[in-house]
Coordinates of C-alpha atoms in Angstrom, one line a residue:
Chain A
M1124 CA 6.5 -28.4 43.5
N1125 CA 3.6 -30.1 41.8
A1126 CA 3.0 -33.8 40.8
R1127 CA 4.1 -33.2 37.2
T1128 CA 7.5 -31.8 38.3
I1129 CA 8.1 -34.6 40.6
F1130 CA 7.2 -37.1 38.0
V1131 CA 9.5 -35.5 35.4
F1132 CA 12.4 -35.6 37.9
L1133 CA 11.8 -39.2 38.7
V1134 CA 11.7 -40.2 35.1
F1135 CA 14.8 -38.1 34.4
F1136 CA 16.9 -39.6 37.1
A1137 CA 15.7 -43.2 36.6
S1138 CA 16.5 -43.2 32.9
W1139 CA 19.9 -41.5 33.6
E1140 CA 20.6 -44.3 36.2
L1141 CA 19.6 -47.0 33.8
I1142 CA 21.5 -45.8 30.8
S1143 CA 24.6 -45.1 32.9
R1144 CA 24.6 -48.5 34.5
S1145 CA 24.1 -50.3 31.2
L1146 CA 27.0 -48.3 29.6
G1147 CA 29.3 -48.8 32.6
N1148 CA 31.6 -46.0 31.4
P1149 CA 33.3 -44.0 34.2
I1150 CA 32.9 -40.7 32.3
F1151 CA 29.1 -41.1 32.6
P1152 CA 28.4 -41.9 36.2
P1153 CA 24.9 -42.7 37.4
P1154 CA 23.0 -40.1 39.6
S1155 CA 23.3 -42.3 42.6
K1156 CA 27.0 -41.8 42.5
V1157 CA 26.6 -38.1 41.8
F1158 CA 24.5 -37.6 44.9
L1159 CA 26.9 -39.6 47.0
A1160 CA 29.7 -37.4 45.7
L1161 CA 27.5 -34.4 46.5
F1162 CA 27.2 -35.5 50.2
D1163 CA 30.9 -36.2 50.3
L1164 CA 31.6 -32.7 49.0
M1165 CA 29.2 -31.1 51.4
L1166 CA 30.1 -32.9 54.6
P1167 CA 33.3 -32.3 56.5
R1168 CA 36.5 -33.8 55.2
N1169 CA 37.2 -37.6 55.0
L1170 CA 33.7 -38.9 55.8
G1171 CA 34.4 -40.6 52.6
F1172 CA 31.3 -42.1 51.1
L1173 CA 33.2 -42.2 47.8
S1174 CA 36.6 -41.9 46.5
A1175 CA 36.8 -38.1 46.4
P1176 CA 39.7 -37.5 48.7
V1177 CA 40.8 -34.3 47.3
E1178 CA 37.6 -32.3 47.2
S1179 CA 35.6 -33.7 50.1
G1180 CA 34.2 -31.1 52.4
K1181 CA 35.1 -28.3 50.0
L1182 CA 31.8 -27.5 48.5
V1183 CA 30.4 -25.1 51.1
P1184 CA 33.5 -22.9 51.4
S1185 CA 33.9 -22.8 47.6
L1186 CA 30.2 -21.9 47.2
L1187 CA 30.6 -19.1 49.7
N1188 CA 33.7 -17.8 47.9
T1189 CA 31.9 -17.8 44.6
L1190 CA 28.8 -16.1 46.1
E1191 CA 30.9 -13.4 47.7
R1192 CA 32.6 -12.6 44.4
V1193 CA 29.5 -12.8 42.2
L1194 CA 27.3 -10.8 44.6
M1195 CA 30.0 -8.1 44.8
G1196 CA 30.3 -7.9 41.0
F1197 CA 26.6 -8.1 40.5
S1198 CA 25.8 -5.3 42.9
L1199 CA 28.4 -3.0 41.6
G1200 CA 27.6 -3.7 38.0
S1201 CA 23.9 -3.4 38.3
L1202 CA 24.1 -0.3 40.4
A1203 CA 26.4 1.3 37.9
G1204 CA 24.3 0.2 34.9
F1205 CA 21.1 1.5 36.6
S1206 CA 22.6 4.8 37.5
L1207 CA 24.0 5.4 34.1
G1208 CA 20.6 4.5 32.7
I1209 CA 19.0 7.3 34.8
L1210 CA 21.7 9.7 33.6
N1211 CA 20.9 8.7 30.0
F1212 CA 17.3 9.7 30.6
R1213 CA 18.2 13.0 32.3
F1214 CA 20.8 14.0 29.7
E1215 CA 19.7 12.9 26.2
S1216 CA 23.0 14.0 24.7
L1217 CA 24.8 11.7 27.0
E1218 CA 22.9 8.7 25.7
K1219 CA 23.5 9.8 22.1
T1220 CA 27.2 10.2 22.8
I1221 CA 27.8 6.9 24.5
D1222 CA 25.4 4.8 22.5
P1223 CA 27.8 3.7 19.7
I1224 CA 30.3 2.6 22.3
V1225 CA 27.7 0.7 24.3
K1226 CA 26.4 -1.0 21.2
I1227 CA 29.9 -2.4 20.6
L1228 CA 30.8 -3.3 24.1
H1229 CA 27.4 -4.8 25.0
P1230 CA 27.8 -8.0 22.9
I1231 CA 31.3 -8.8 24.2
P1232 CA 30.8 -11.6 26.8
G1233 CA 32.0 -11.0 30.3
V1234 CA 34.4 -14.0 30.0
S1235 CA 36.3 -12.2 27.3
W1236 CA 37.5 -9.8 29.9
I1237 CA 39.0 -12.5 32.1
P1238 CA 42.5 -12.4 30.5
I1239 CA 42.8 -8.6 30.9
S1240 CA 41.3 -8.9 34.4
F1241 CA 44.0 -11.5 35.3
L1242 CA 46.8 -9.2 34.1
A1243 CA 45.3 -6.3 36.0
F1244 CA 44.3 -7.9 39.2
G1245 CA 46.4 -11.1 39.4
E1246 CA 45.4 -13.4 42.2
S1247 CA 43.0 -10.9 44.0
D1248 CA 39.3 -11.6 44.0
L1249 CA 38.9 -8.5 41.8
A1250 CA 40.1 -10.7 38.9
V1251 CA 36.7 -12.4 39.1
V1252 CA 34.7 -9.4 40.2
F1253 CA 35.7 -7.3 37.3
P1254 CA 34.4 -9.5 34.4
V1255 CA 31.2 -10.0 36.5
V1256 CA 30.8 -6.2 36.8
I1257 CA 31.1 -5.9 33.0
A1258 CA 28.7 -8.8 32.4
T1259 CA 26.1 -7.2 34.7
F1260 CA 26.6 -3.6 33.7
F1261 CA 25.6 -3.7 30.1
P1262 CA 22.3 -5.5 30.2
M1263 CA 21.3 -3.4 33.2
L1264 CA 22.3 -0.2 31.4
V1265 CA 20.4 -1.2 28.2
N1266 CA 17.3 -2.3 30.1
T1267 CA 17.1 0.8 32.3
T1268 CA 17.7 3.1 29.4
S1269 CA 15.0 1.6 27.3
G1270 CA 12.7 1.3 30.3
M1271 CA 13.0 5.0 31.0
K1272 CA 12.3 5.8 27.4
S1273 CA 9.2 3.7 27.3
V1274 CA 7.5 5.4 30.2
E1275 CA 4.2 6.9 28.9
E1276 CA 4.5 10.6 28.1
D1277 CA 1.2 11.4 29.8
L1278 CA 2.3 9.7 33.0
I1279 CA 5.3 12.0 33.1
L1280 CA 3.1 15.0 32.3
A1281 CA 0.6 14.0 35.0
A1282 CA 3.3 13.7 37.6
R1283 CA 4.8 17.1 36.6
N1284 CA 1.4 18.6 36.6
L1285 CA 0.9 17.4 40.2
G1286 CA 4.1 19.1 41.3
A1287 CA 6.6 16.2 41.1
K1288 CA 10.1 17.6 40.3
G1289 CA 13.7 17.2 41.1
I1290 CA 14.8 14.1 42.9
R1291 CA 11.2 13.2 43.9
F1292 CA 10.2 13.0 40.3
Y1293 CA 12.7 10.2 39.9
S1294 CA 12.0 8.5 43.2
H1295 CA 8.2 8.7 43.1
V1296 CA 7.6 8.4 39.3
L1297 CA 10.3 7.5 36.9
I1298 CA 11.9 4.7 38.9
P1299 CA 8.7 3.0 39.9
A1300 CA 7.5 3.4 36.3
T1301 CA 10.6 1.7 35.1
L1302 CA 10.6 -1.1 37.6
P1303 CA 9.4 -3.8 35.3
F1304 CA 12.4 -3.1 33.0
V1305 CA 14.8 -2.8 35.9
I1306 CA 13.8 -6.2 37.3
S1307 CA 14.0 -8.0 34.0
G1308 CA 17.4 -6.3 33.6
L1309 CA 18.4 -7.7 37.0
R1310 CA 17.4 -11.2 36.0
I1311 CA 19.3 -11.1 32.8
S1312 CA 22.3 -9.5 34.6
W1313 CA 22.2 -12.2 37.2
S1314 CA 22.3 -15.1 34.8
Y1315 CA 25.2 -13.4 33.0
S1316 CA 27.2 -12.7 36.1
W1317 CA 26.6 -16.2 37.5
R1318 CA 28.0 -17.8 34.4
T1319 CA 30.9 -15.4 34.2
S1320 CA 32.0 -15.9 37.8
I1321 CA 32.1 -19.7 37.4
A1322 CA 34.1 -19.4 34.1
A1323 CA 36.5 -16.9 35.7
E1324 CA 37.1 -19.2 38.7
M1325 CA 37.9 -22.1 36.4
V1326 CA 40.8 -20.3 34.8
L1327 CA 42.2 -18.1 37.6
S1328 CA 44.1 -19.2 40.6
L1329 CA 43.1 -17.0 43.5
A1330 CA 44.8 -16.1 46.7
K1331 CA 41.8 -16.5 48.8
G1332 CA 41.0 -19.9 47.5
G1333 CA 39.0 -21.2 44.6
G1334 CA 35.3 -21.2 44.2
L1335 CA 32.9 -23.6 42.5
G1336 CA 34.6 -23.1 39.2
M1337 CA 38.0 -24.2 40.5
L1338 CA 36.5 -27.1 42.5
H1339 CA 34.8 -28.3 39.3
L1340 CA 38.0 -28.1 37.3
T1341 CA 40.0 -29.9 40.0
S1342 CA 37.5 -32.8 40.1
M1343 CA 37.9 -33.2 36.4
Y1344 CA 41.7 -33.2 36.7
H1345 CA 41.2 -36.2 39.1
L1346 CA 38.9 -37.8 36.7
D1347 CA 36.2 -37.6 39.4
V1348 CA 33.3 -37.1 37.1
A1349 CA 30.7 -37.8 39.8
S1350 CA 32.0 -34.9 41.9
A1351 CA 32.3 -32.7 38.8
M1352 CA 28.6 -33.4 38.0
A1353 CA 27.6 -32.8 41.6
I1354 CA 29.3 -29.4 41.4
M1355 CA 27.5 -28.7 38.1
L1356 CA 24.3 -29.5 39.9
T1357 CA 25.2 -27.1 42.7
I1358 CA 25.9 -24.4 40.2
G1359 CA 22.6 -25.0 38.5
V1360 CA 20.5 -25.1 41.6
T1361 CA 22.2 -22.0 43.2
G1362 CA 21.7 -20.0 40.1
M1363 CA 18.1 -21.1 39.9
V1364 CA 17.4 -20.4 43.5
L1365 CA 18.8 -16.9 43.3
D1366 CA 17.0 -16.1 40.1
H1367 CA 13.7 -17.8 40.6
L1368 CA 13.3 -17.4 44.3
V1369 CA 15.0 -14.1 45.0
L1370 CA 14.5 -12.0 41.9
G1371 CA 11.4 -13.8 40.9
Y1372 CA 9.9 -13.2 44.3
L1373 CA 10.8 -9.5 43.9
E1374 CA 9.1 -9.5 40.5
R1375 CA 5.9 -11.1 41.7
R1376 CA 5.7 -8.8 44.7
T1377 CA 6.2 -5.6 42.9
L1378 CA 4.8 -6.2 39.4
E1379 CA 1.9 -8.6 39.7
K1380 CA -0.1 -6.3 41.9
W1381 CA -0.1 -3.4 39.4
E1382 CA 0.5 -5.1 36.1
G1383 CA -1.9 -8.0 36.4
Chain B
M1300 CA -9.5 44.3 37.2
S1301 CA -11.3 41.8 35.0
N1302 CA -12.8 38.6 36.3
N1303 CA -10.6 36.6 33.9
K1304 CA -9.0 33.6 35.6
L1305 CA -6.9 32.5 32.6
E1306 CA -5.9 34.6 29.6
C1307 CA -4.2 33.5 26.4
L1308 CA -2.7 36.5 24.6
S1309 CA -1.8 35.8 21.0
V1310 CA -0.5 32.4 21.8
S1311 CA 1.3 30.4 19.1
K1312 CA 2.9 27.1 19.3
L1313 CA 5.4 25.7 16.7
Y1314 CA 6.4 22.1 16.5
E1315 CA 9.4 21.0 14.6
K1316 CA 9.6 17.3 13.6
N1317 CA 12.2 16.0 11.2
G1318 CA 12.8 19.5 9.9
N1319 CA 9.1 20.1 9.2
K1320 CA 7.6 23.1 10.9
I1321 CA 4.0 22.9 12.0
W1322 CA 2.1 25.7 13.7
A1323 CA -0.2 23.9 16.1
L1324 CA -1.6 27.2 17.3
K1325 CA -1.3 30.6 15.8
N1326 CA -2.3 33.9 17.5
L1327 CA -4.8 32.4 19.8
N1328 CA -6.7 34.7 22.1
L1329 CA -9.0 33.4 24.8
E1330 CA -10.2 34.4 28.2
V1331 CA -11.5 31.9 30.8
K1332 CA -13.6 33.6 33.4
E1333 CA -13.4 32.9 37.1
G1334 CA -15.7 30.0 38.1
E1335 CA -16.6 29.3 34.5
F1336 CA -17.2 26.0 32.8
L1337 CA -15.6 26.5 29.4
A1338 CA -15.8 23.8 26.8
I1339 CA -13.5 23.7 23.8
V1340 CA -14.4 21.9 20.6
G1341 CA -12.6 21.8 17.2
P1342 CA -11.7 19.5 14.4
S1343 CA -9.2 16.8 15.3
G1344 CA -5.6 18.0 15.2
C1345 CA -6.6 21.6 15.8
G1346 CA -4.4 22.0 18.8
K1347 CA -7.0 21.6 21.5
S1348 CA -4.8 19.4 23.6
T1349 CA -1.8 21.5 22.9
L1350 CA -3.6 24.5 24.2
L1351 CA -4.4 22.7 27.4
K1352 CA -0.8 21.6 27.9
L1353 CA 0.2 25.2 27.4
M1354 CA -2.3 26.3 30.0
A1355 CA -0.8 23.7 32.4
S1356 CA 2.7 25.0 31.5
L1357 CA 3.6 21.4 30.6
E1358 CA 4.8 23.1 27.4
R1359 CA 5.8 26.6 26.7
P1360 CA 4.2 28.8 24.0
T1361 CA 6.5 29.7 21.1
E1362 CA 5.0 33.1 21.0
G1363 CA 2.6 35.1 23.2
K1364 CA 1.8 34.4 26.8
I1365 CA -0.7 32.9 29.2
L1366 CA -1.8 34.6 32.3
L1367 CA -3.3 33.2 35.5
D1368 CA -4.9 36.0 37.6
G1369 CA -3.0 38.5 35.5
K1370 CA 0.4 36.9 36.1
E1371 CA 2.4 35.2 33.4
L1372 CA 2.7 31.5 33.7
R1373 CA 6.1 29.7 33.5
D1374 CA 6.1 26.4 35.4
P1375 CA 3.6 23.7 35.9
G1376 CA 1.7 23.8 39.2
P1377 CA -1.1 21.9 40.9
E1378 CA -3.2 25.1 40.9
R1379 CA -3.9 24.0 37.4
A1380 CA -4.6 20.3 37.8
M1381 CA -5.1 18.3 34.7
V1382 CA -7.2 15.3 33.8
F1383 CA -6.0 13.2 30.9
Q1384 CA -8.0 11.3 28.3
Y1385 CA -6.3 8.0 29.2
F1386 CA -6.4 8.6 32.9
S1387 CA -2.7 8.5 33.4
L1388 CA -3.0 7.0 36.8
F1389 CA 0.2 5.6 38.4
P1390 CA -0.2 1.9 38.1
W1391 CA 2.1 1.1 41.1
C1392 CA -0.1 3.2 43.4
T1393 CA -3.4 2.2 44.9
V1394 CA -6.4 4.5 44.4
L1395 CA -5.7 6.2 47.7
E1396 CA -2.0 6.6 46.9
N1397 CA -2.9 8.0 43.5
V1398 CA -5.2 10.6 45.0
E1399 CA -2.7 11.4 47.7
F1400 CA 0.1 11.9 45.1
G1401 CA -0.2 15.6 44.5
L1402 CA -0.6 16.3 48.3
K1403 CA 2.5 14.3 49.0
M1404 CA 4.4 16.5 46.4
L1405 CA 3.0 19.6 48.3
N1406 CA 4.4 18.1 51.5
V1407 CA 1.0 17.9 53.2
E1408 CA 1.1 16.1 56.5
E1409 CA 0.2 12.4 56.3
D1410 CA -3.0 12.7 58.4
E1411 CA -4.4 15.6 56.5
R1412 CA -3.3 14.0 53.3
R1413 CA -5.3 10.9 54.0
E1414 CA -8.3 12.9 55.2
R1415 CA -8.4 15.0 52.1
A1416 CA -7.8 12.1 49.8
L1417 CA -10.6 10.1 51.4
H1418 CA -12.9 13.1 51.1
Y1419 CA -12.4 13.3 47.3
I1420 CA -12.6 9.5 46.8
K1421 CA -15.9 9.7 48.5
L1422 CA -17.0 12.7 46.4
V1423 CA -16.3 10.8 43.2
G1424 CA -18.2 7.8 44.6
L1425 CA -15.3 5.3 45.0
E1426 CA -15.6 4.7 48.7
G1427 CA -14.4 1.2 49.5
F1428 CA -12.0 1.1 46.5
E1429 CA -9.1 2.9 48.3
D1430 CA -6.8 -0.1 48.2
Y1431 CA -7.5 -1.2 44.7
Y1432 CA -4.9 -0.9 42.0
P1433 CA -5.8 0.9 38.7
R1434 CA -5.7 -2.3 36.7
Q1435 CA -8.6 -3.6 38.9
L1436 CA -10.8 -0.7 37.9
S1437 CA -13.0 0.0 34.9
G1438 CA -12.4 2.9 32.6
G1439 CA -15.0 5.0 34.2
M1440 CA -13.7 4.3 37.7
K1441 CA -10.2 5.1 36.6
Q1442 CA -11.3 8.5 35.3
R1443 CA -13.0 9.2 38.6
V1444 CA -9.8 8.4 40.4
A1445 CA -8.0 10.8 38.1
L1446 CA -10.6 13.5 38.8
A1447 CA -10.3 12.9 42.6
R1448 CA -6.5 13.1 42.2
A1449 CA -6.8 16.4 40.4
L1450 CA -9.4 17.8 42.9
A1451 CA -7.4 16.8 45.9
V1452 CA -4.7 19.4 45.4
N1453 CA -7.5 22.0 45.5
P1454 CA -6.7 23.5 42.1
E1455 CA -8.1 26.9 41.0
V1456 CA -8.4 25.6 37.5
L1457 CA -9.3 22.1 36.3
L1458 CA -7.9 21.3 32.8
M1459 CA -9.7 18.4 31.3
D1460 CA -8.4 16.8 28.0
E1461 CA -11.2 14.7 26.5
P1462 CA -11.6 13.0 29.8
F1463 CA -14.7 11.0 28.8
G1464 CA -13.6 10.4 25.2
S1465 CA -12.5 6.8 25.8
L1466 CA -15.6 5.7 27.8
D1467 CA -18.8 4.1 26.7
A1468 CA -21.8 6.3 26.2
Q1469 CA -23.6 5.4 29.5
T1470 CA -20.6 5.9 31.7
R1471 CA -19.9 9.1 29.8
N1472 CA -23.4 10.5 30.4
F1473 CA -23.3 9.6 34.0
L1474 CA -19.9 11.2 34.6
Q1475 CA -20.9 14.3 32.8
A1476 CA -23.7 14.8 35.3
E1477 CA -21.4 13.9 38.2
L1478 CA -18.8 16.4 37.0
L1479 CA -21.4 19.2 36.8
K1480 CA -22.5 18.4 40.4
I1481 CA -18.9 18.5 41.6
W1482 CA -18.3 21.7 39.7
E1483 CA -21.3 23.4 41.4
E1484 CA -20.1 22.1 44.8
E1485 CA -16.4 22.9 44.4
K1486 CA -16.8 26.2 42.4
K1487 CA -13.7 25.5 40.2
T1488 CA -12.9 27.1 36.9
I1489 CA -13.0 24.3 34.3
V1490 CA -11.5 24.2 30.8
F1491 CA -12.9 21.1 29.1
V1492 CA -11.6 19.9 25.8
T1493 CA -13.9 17.5 23.8
H1494 CA -14.6 16.5 20.3
S1495 CA -18.3 16.0 21.1
I1496 CA -20.5 19.0 20.5
I1497 CA -23.2 17.4 22.5
E1498 CA -20.9 17.1 25.5
A1499 CA -19.7 20.7 25.1
V1500 CA -23.2 22.1 24.9
Y1501 CA -24.4 19.9 27.8
L1502 CA -21.5 21.0 30.1
G1503 CA -20.3 24.4 29.1
D1504 CA -21.3 28.0 30.1
R1505 CA -19.5 28.8 26.9
V1506 CA -18.4 26.7 24.0
V1507 CA -15.3 27.8 22.1
L1508 CA -15.0 26.5 18.6
M1509 CA -11.4 26.3 17.3
T1510 CA -10.3 26.6 13.7
S1511 CA -8.5 23.8 11.9
R1512 CA -4.7 23.9 12.2
P1513 CA -3.1 26.2 13.0
G1514 CA -5.7 26.5 15.8
R1515 CA -7.3 29.8 16.7
V1516 CA -10.6 30.7 18.3
K1517 CA -13.1 30.7 15.5
E1518 CA -16.3 31.4 17.4
V1519 CA -17.5 31.5 21.0
F1520 CA -21.0 30.4 21.8
E1521 CA -22.8 31.4 25.0
I1522 CA -25.0 28.6 26.2
D1523 CA -28.0 30.1 27.9
I1524 CA -29.9 26.9 28.4
E1525 CA -30.8 26.3 32.0
R1526 CA -29.2 23.4 33.9
P1527 CA -29.9 20.5 34.1
R1528 CA -29.9 20.5 30.3
D1529 CA -32.0 18.1 28.4
K1530 CA -30.0 16.8 25.4
G1531 CA -33.3 16.0 23.6
S1532 CA -34.8 19.5 23.9
S1533 CA -35.4 21.6 20.8
E1534 CA -33.3 24.4 22.3
F1535 CA -30.4 22.1 22.8
S1536 CA -30.6 20.8 19.2
R1537 CA -30.8 24.3 17.9
V1538 CA -27.6 25.3 19.7
R1539 CA -25.9 22.1 18.7
S1540 CA -26.7 22.4 15.0
E1541 CA -25.5 26.0 15.0
I1542 CA -22.1 24.9 16.4
L1543 CA -22.1 21.9 14.2
S1544 CA -22.5 23.8 10.9
S1545 CA -19.7 26.1 11.9
L1546 CA -17.5 23.1 12.9
K1547 CA -18.2 21.4 9.6
K1548 CA -16.6 24.1 7.6
E1549 CA -13.4 23.7 9.7
V1550 CA -13.5 19.9 9.4
L1551 CA -13.7 20.3 5.6
K1552 CA -10.7 22.6 5.7
T1553 CA -8.8 20.0 7.6
I1554 CA -9.7 17.3 5.2
S1555 CA -8.9 19.4 2.2
S1556 CA -5.5 20.3 3.5
E1557 CA -4.7 16.7 4.4
Y1558 CA -5.8 15.2 1.2
S1559 CA -5.2 18.3 -1.0
L1560 CA -8.7 18.2 -2.4
D1561 CA -10.8 21.1 -3.5
L1562 CA -13.3 22.3 -0.9
K1563 CA -16.1 22.1 -3.4
E1564 CA -15.2 18.6 -4.4
I1565 CA -15.4 17.4 -0.8
A1566 CA -18.7 19.2 -0.3
E1567 CA -20.0 17.3 -3.3
M1568 CA -18.6 14.0 -1.9
I1569 CA -20.2 14.2 1.5
R1570 CA -23.5 15.6 0.4

């Protein structure tokens, strides 16, 4: 974190604090209250910094619930999208056949699948996992497919000329050559699936207990806006950490060395 | 038994694009002798590169066949290693990994693979650059990696598609001399496609001139100039202009077919 970033954060929170205190409206709590609520949510029950009796101590278990669901959906969806992308390359007729369907399904947001998912899976975790799978699958499929198509013809010829064939042609040439597209596909998919899982948890009641989405909504029901904002902050920071630190790290490690 | 390494027997290649049929090659006959350095020149679009891809079996001839040591070719193989104009190195592999690639595909043991790769990296003068990625190298260096990568699989025939075409003149001259040195050491058969007559005359035992599309062999020139050849000598110039005048006619044909102009008109225009 450099000096500029720190400065920006300071200014941001200071002005928020000032404006909020001068307005004195409970629907717009100052950051000091939001951070206290965050501690209250994180720490074990009834430590009670603030009046958040219902949700205190629930942040970590909710976060873990959400992460479990989103990571399951994300892995399944991206693996499926990636695999079908490879099949699309291998069988050109397959791509041509499914392309019109993909083009229609791709723009439908993952959240649109939540009602059907609820009817199909009820209170099981799968009700969240399913729309996440959909949200992940299409960007991954589209990116992998176009990545495979954009591999330079001569690179493929050079590999075949040097005896690359069968499964090793894919593992040693085509997949590494497509990696930049695959990673950017993963990052898009991640942001979609994170949003989708939060949205799904807000509207579904789940047997295993709610996640961040449900916790967020409950705080709002109790007019505990500070807690709600603390949860929003958690959603933002977790999404950012996984995108920027995990996938971004992967991107830097694999691509920067050979793309420059 | 002839000493022909590669033989093209009335080879034709048809391309179909958006319903248009284009014969890239038509009834092409050509022999490449064992150990020979054969240079191929021709007007652009005459199918030189297509011919090379057919020899590498990266594409199949529409008609006719290509023989290696008298046997008809079907599938690509590292015994006919190719060097591409734009290097086509694997950007995710280091220099060493690039050169090792073909050996890996041949399931050569790791120790031997490394040893052979290092040998050829040294041969092309890139010792010390083993762990560099292609993006860190200049064009000339990239093409040497590509050459090392092709040589490492110990091919019988080296197919080179305008390998120095995208390099600057100095690098080009230097690599031409290097290539001849390597050719003499490694005793490979080389088929070298170029659009530069000077390059062809400098390198080749024979220079094949192709016709404009559809490509066929128009004329074959034996280059009897002793090596190392002096590009400034009168003998060199004589051979060069002989090929050039023959090529000019083909270039004119290409232009006239592309712009549907009359041959005489063009001759007037460029006089």
